């Protein structure tokens, strides 16, 4: 059974700093890994999708990496802004049953 | 393209009642999946439909059911509501496992 873990559960950093969020998963047989952000009471917004054959994806100030063999992914946020404050979740699509398994998320607060 | 649309946005029911939630996916997306989000359990997969067929099902009791119509719109039904069913129910769509998953804003269900 796939298990996805995100540590830390919460993180506060001053505005302007670069930061890294971590995601680990137990079963490397995945199609892909996706990073989402969720604002309070809202749905999820997809940030980046990394296919299992890829090592990283970039979008603006965001960079996500994937090391399938070690079961890890990181989301790097450069030059953080208060608008980046949200909960960040990673999810893997399991090979074979195609459902997404989510981590519990990291609640990020950027301090102005 | 319009995003994933979920109705209603908020719902208040009492124990024992039943409820139907609706989801309209992004035009052209054939896969619709449903998730339950609670503070204690996080995001949990309910089921996924593809071209009107249930392709995957999570570990929820039979009180939770769904269906998908020929236009890809989906409904989720919960019968004999329990207090523990209070949650944010999220619907998501995509065209294939290799593509990003797009979420609606969710239906906040409160069971009193």
Short mmCIF file of C-alpha atoms in Angstrom, two decimals:
data_model
loop_
_atom_site.label_atom_id
_atom_site.label_comp_id
_atom_site.label_asym_id
_atom_site.label_seq_id
_atom_site.Cartn_x
_atom_site.Cartn_y
_atom_site.Cartn_z
CA UNK A 1 0.00 0.00 0.00
CA UNK A 2 1.41 3.37 -1.03
CA UNK A 3 2.15 5.79 1.77
CA UNK A 4 3.14 9.41 1.22
CA UNK A 5 4.76 11.48 3.94
CA UNK A 6 5.46 15.19 4.08
CA UNK A 7 7.77 16.70 6.65
CA UNK A 8 7.56 19.19 8.25
CA UNK A 9 3.83 19.59 8.85
CA UNK A 10 4.26 23.34 9.17
CA UNK A 11 6.95 25.83 8.19
CA UNK A 12 7.35 29.57 8.72
CA UNK A 13 10.01 31.56 6.89
CA UNK A 14 10.68 35.28 6.33
CA UNK A 15 9.75 36.79 3.00
CA UNK A 16 12.46 36.57 0.35
CA UNK A 17 14.00 33.34 1.54
CA UNK A 18 14.38 30.25 -0.60
CA UNK A 19 12.82 27.10 0.84
CA UNK A 20 12.44 23.39 0.22
CA UNK A 21 9.44 21.19 0.95
CA UNK A 22 9.89 17.44 1.17
CA UNK A 23 7.78 14.50 0.09
CA UNK A 24 8.56 10.81 0.41
CA UNK A 25 6.68 7.75 -0.85
CA UNK A 26 7.05 4.05 -0.15
CA UNK A 27 6.31 2.40 -3.50
CA UNK A 28 8.37 3.53 -6.49
CA UNK A 29 5.96 2.02 -9.05
CA UNK A 30 4.32 5.30 -9.98
CA UNK A 31 3.21 7.03 -13.15
CA UNK A 32 4.00 10.47 -11.85
CA UNK A 33 4.08 12.82 -8.87
CA UNK A 34 2.18 16.05 -8.58
CA UNK A 35 2.55 19.05 -6.29
CA UNK A 36 -0.53 21.06 -5.33
CA UNK A 37 -1.27 24.08 -3.21
CA UNK A 38 -4.44 24.56 -1.24
CA UNK A 39 -5.70 27.78 0.24
CA UNK A 40 -8.02 27.58 3.27
CA UNK A 41 -11.47 26.23 2.40
CA UNK A 42 -10.62 25.95 -1.26
CA UNK A 43 -9.87 23.22 -3.75
CA UNK A 44 -6.41 22.20 -4.85
CA UNK A 45 -4.40 23.96 -7.53
CA UNK A 46 -1.92 21.88 -9.49
CA UNK A 47 1.56 23.37 -9.49
CA UNK A 48 3.85 20.86 -11.14
CA UNK A 49 3.61 17.34 -12.54
CA UNK A 50 6.69 15.14 -12.89
CA UNK A 51 6.43 11.95 -14.93
CA UNK A 52 8.23 8.91 -13.52
CA UNK A 53 10.82 9.14 -16.32
CA UNK A 54 11.66 12.77 -15.51
CA UNK A 55 13.97 14.20 -12.87
CA UNK A 56 12.55 17.69 -12.48
CA UNK A 57 10.04 20.28 -13.62
CA UNK A 58 10.15 24.05 -13.34
CA UNK A 59 7.51 26.73 -13.40
CA UNK A 60 8.49 30.28 -12.56
CA UNK A 61 9.89 30.37 -9.02
CA UNK A 62 9.00 26.72 -8.44
CA UNK A 63 11.18 23.71 -9.13
CA UNK A 64 10.19 20.15 -8.31
CA UNK A 65 12.56 17.21 -8.40
CA UNK A 66 11.91 13.48 -8.34
CA UNK A 67 14.18 10.65 -7.25
CA UNK A 68 12.04 7.61 -7.84
CA UNK A 69 14.60 5.09 -6.65
CA UNK A 70 14.81 6.67 -3.22
CA UNK A 71 11.12 7.54 -3.09
CA UNK A 72 11.64 11.27 -2.68
CA UNK A 73 10.55 14.54 -4.20
CA UNK A 74 11.31 18.12 -3.26
CA UNK A 75 9.57 21.36 -4.11
CA UNK A 76 11.90 24.34 -4.18
CA UNK A 77 10.40 27.81 -3.89
CA UNK A 78 12.70 30.69 -4.71
CA UNK A 79 12.39 34.22 -3.30
CA UNK A 80 9.31 33.43 -1.23
CA UNK A 81 6.41 35.92 -1.07
CA UNK A 82 3.48 36.30 1.36
CA UNK A 83 1.18 35.07 -1.42
CA UNK A 84 2.97 31.72 -1.29
CA UNK A 85 1.39 31.07 2.12
CA UNK A 86 -0.77 27.97 1.72
CA UNK A 87 -0.76 24.24 2.34
CA UNK A 88 1.36 22.31 -0.13
CA UNK A 89 0.50 18.70 -0.90
CA UNK A 90 2.25 16.11 -2.97
CA UNK A 91 0.47 13.15 -4.53
CA UNK A 92 1.59 10.11 -6.48
CA UNK A 93 -0.37 8.27 -9.15
CA UNK A 94 0.19 4.58 -8.55
CA UNK A 95 1.08 2.38 -11.49
CA UNK A 96 -1.61 -0.20 -12.09
CA UNK A 97 -4.53 1.24 -10.12
CA UNK A 98 -4.09 4.86 -11.20
CA UNK A 99 -5.45 6.46 -8.08
CA UNK A 100 -3.73 9.34 -6.36
CA UNK A 101 -2.32 8.96 -2.89
CA UNK A 102 -1.82 12.26 -1.10
CA UNK A 103 0.57 13.29 1.60
CA UNK A 104 -0.74 15.13 4.64
CA UNK A 105 0.70 18.42 3.47
CA UNK A 106 3.03 21.14 4.70
CA UNK A 107 1.39 24.36 5.90
CA UNK A 108 3.67 27.17 4.74
CA UNK A 109 3.58 30.67 6.20
CA UNK A 110 5.67 33.44 4.69
CA UNK A 111 6.29 36.23 7.18
CA UNK A 112 6.32 39.73 5.62
CA UNK B 1 -11.88 26.39 -20.84
CA UNK B 2 -14.08 26.42 -17.80
CA UNK B 3 -12.69 24.66 -14.76
CA UNK B 4 -14.16 21.83 -12.73
CA UNK B 5 -17.51 22.90 -11.31
CA UNK B 6 -18.98 21.45 -8.15
CA UNK B 7 -22.43 22.10 -6.78
CA UNK B 8 -23.62 22.92 -4.23
CA UNK B 9 -20.79 24.77 -2.49
CA UNK B 10 -22.21 24.24 1.00
CA UNK B 11 -24.67 21.70 2.33
CA UNK B 12 -26.14 21.10 5.77
CA UNK B 13 -27.89 17.81 6.46
CA UNK B 14 -28.99 15.83 9.49
CA UNK B 15 -28.03 12.29 10.43
CA UNK B 16 -29.85 9.62 8.49
CA UNK B 17 -30.54 11.78 5.46
CA UNK B 18 -28.97 11.24 2.08
CA UNK B 19 -27.16 13.71 -0.15
CA UNK B 20 -26.17 14.02 -3.81
CA UNK B 21 -23.21 16.09 -4.94
CA UNK B 22 -22.58 17.10 -8.52
CA UNK B 23 -19.41 17.61 -10.53
CA UNK B 24 -18.89 18.88 -14.06
CA UNK B 25 -15.36 18.17 -15.32
CA UNK B 26 -13.28 20.25 -17.67
CA UNK B 27 -14.59 19.88 -21.21
CA UNK B 28 -12.96 16.90 -22.90
CA UNK B 29 -11.82 15.22 -19.69
CA UNK B 30 -13.10 11.67 -19.42
CA UNK B 31 -11.86 10.83 -15.92
CA UNK B 32 -13.58 12.13 -12.81
CA UNK B 33 -12.46 11.24 -9.32
CA UNK B 34 -13.80 12.11 -5.88
CA UNK B 35 -11.95 12.76 -2.65
CA UNK B 36 -12.96 13.35 0.92
CA UNK B 37 -10.92 15.82 2.96
CA UNK B 38 -11.10 16.04 6.74
CA UNK B 39 -8.72 17.64 9.26
CA UNK B 40 -8.02 14.28 10.85
CA UNK B 41 -7.65 12.00 7.83
CA UNK B 42 -6.48 14.40 5.16
CA UNK B 43 -7.37 13.68 1.55
CA UNK B 44 -8.76 10.23 0.94
CA UNK B 45 -9.67 8.74 -2.41
CA UNK B 46 -13.32 7.73 -2.83
CA UNK B 47 -13.63 6.55 -6.42
CA UNK B 48 -12.78 7.29 -10.02
CA UNK B 49 -14.92 7.07 -13.13
CA UNK B 50 -13.73 6.89 -16.69
CA UNK B 51 -16.15 6.91 -19.62
CA UNK B 52 -19.09 6.04 -17.33
CA UNK B 53 -17.30 3.07 -15.70
CA UNK B 54 -16.01 2.98 -12.15
CA UNK B 55 -12.32 2.26 -12.53
CA UNK B 56 -11.11 2.49 -8.95
CA UNK B 57 -12.66 2.57 -5.52
CA UNK B 58 -11.24 3.59 -2.17
CA UNK B 59 -11.91 2.08 1.25
CA UNK B 60 -15.25 3.64 2.03
CA UNK B 61 -18.49 1.90 3.04
CA UNK B 62 -21.18 1.11 0.52
CA UNK B 63 -23.13 4.18 1.66
CA UNK B 64 -20.84 6.13 -0.65
CA UNK B 65 -21.65 5.65 -4.31
CA UNK B 66 -21.24 7.50 -7.53
CA UNK B 67 -21.93 7.49 -11.20
CA UNK B 68 -20.83 9.19 -14.37
CA UNK B 69 -23.02 10.23 -17.25
CA UNK B 70 -22.32 10.13 -20.96
CA UNK B 71 -21.34 13.82 -20.92
CA UNK B 72 -18.72 12.99 -18.23
CA UNK B 73 -20.60 14.82 -15.50
CA UNK B 74 -20.52 12.89 -12.26
CA UNK B 75 -22.61 12.62 -9.13
CA UNK B 76 -21.71 11.28 -5.74
CA UNK B 77 -24.32 10.02 -3.31
CA UNK B 78 -24.04 9.39 0.39
CA UNK B 79 -26.92 7.60 2.07
CA UNK B 80 -27.76 7.35 5.77
CA UNK B 81 -25.49 10.23 6.69
CA UNK B 82 -23.37 10.01 9.83
CA UNK B 83 -21.72 12.81 11.79
CA UNK B 84 -18.32 11.57 10.59
CA UNK B 85 -19.30 12.24 6.99
CA UNK B 86 -18.86 15.96 7.60
CA UNK B 87 -16.05 16.93 5.26
CA UNK B 88 -14.98 18.83 2.19
CA UNK B 89 -15.76 16.68 -0.85
CA UNK B 90 -13.55 17.40 -3.81
CA UNK B 91 -14.00 16.38 -7.40
CA UNK B 92 -11.17 16.31 -9.91
CA UNK B 93 -10.83 15.64 -13.61
CA UNK B 94 -8.10 14.77 -16.07
CA UNK B 95 -7.87 13.16 -19.47
CA UNK B 96 -5.26 10.53 -18.72
CA UNK B 97 -2.99 9.35 -15.91
CA UNK B 98 -0.14 11.23 -17.56
CA UNK B 99 -1.84 14.58 -17.17
CA UNK B 100 -2.39 17.02 -14.34
CA UNK B 101 -5.37 16.57 -12.10
CA UNK B 102 -7.65 19.61 -11.87
CA UNK B 103 -9.82 20.11 -8.81
CA UNK B 104 -13.08 21.90 -8.22
CA UNK B 105 -13.63 24.19 -5.22
CA UNK B 106 -15.41 21.41 -3.35
CA UNK B 107 -18.66 20.90 -1.50
CA UNK B 108 -18.50 21.51 2.24
CA UNK B 109 -20.89 19.03 3.84
CA UNK B 110 -21.93 19.44 7.45
CA UNK B 111 -23.94 16.67 9.10
CA UNK B 112 -25.77 17.71 12.27
#
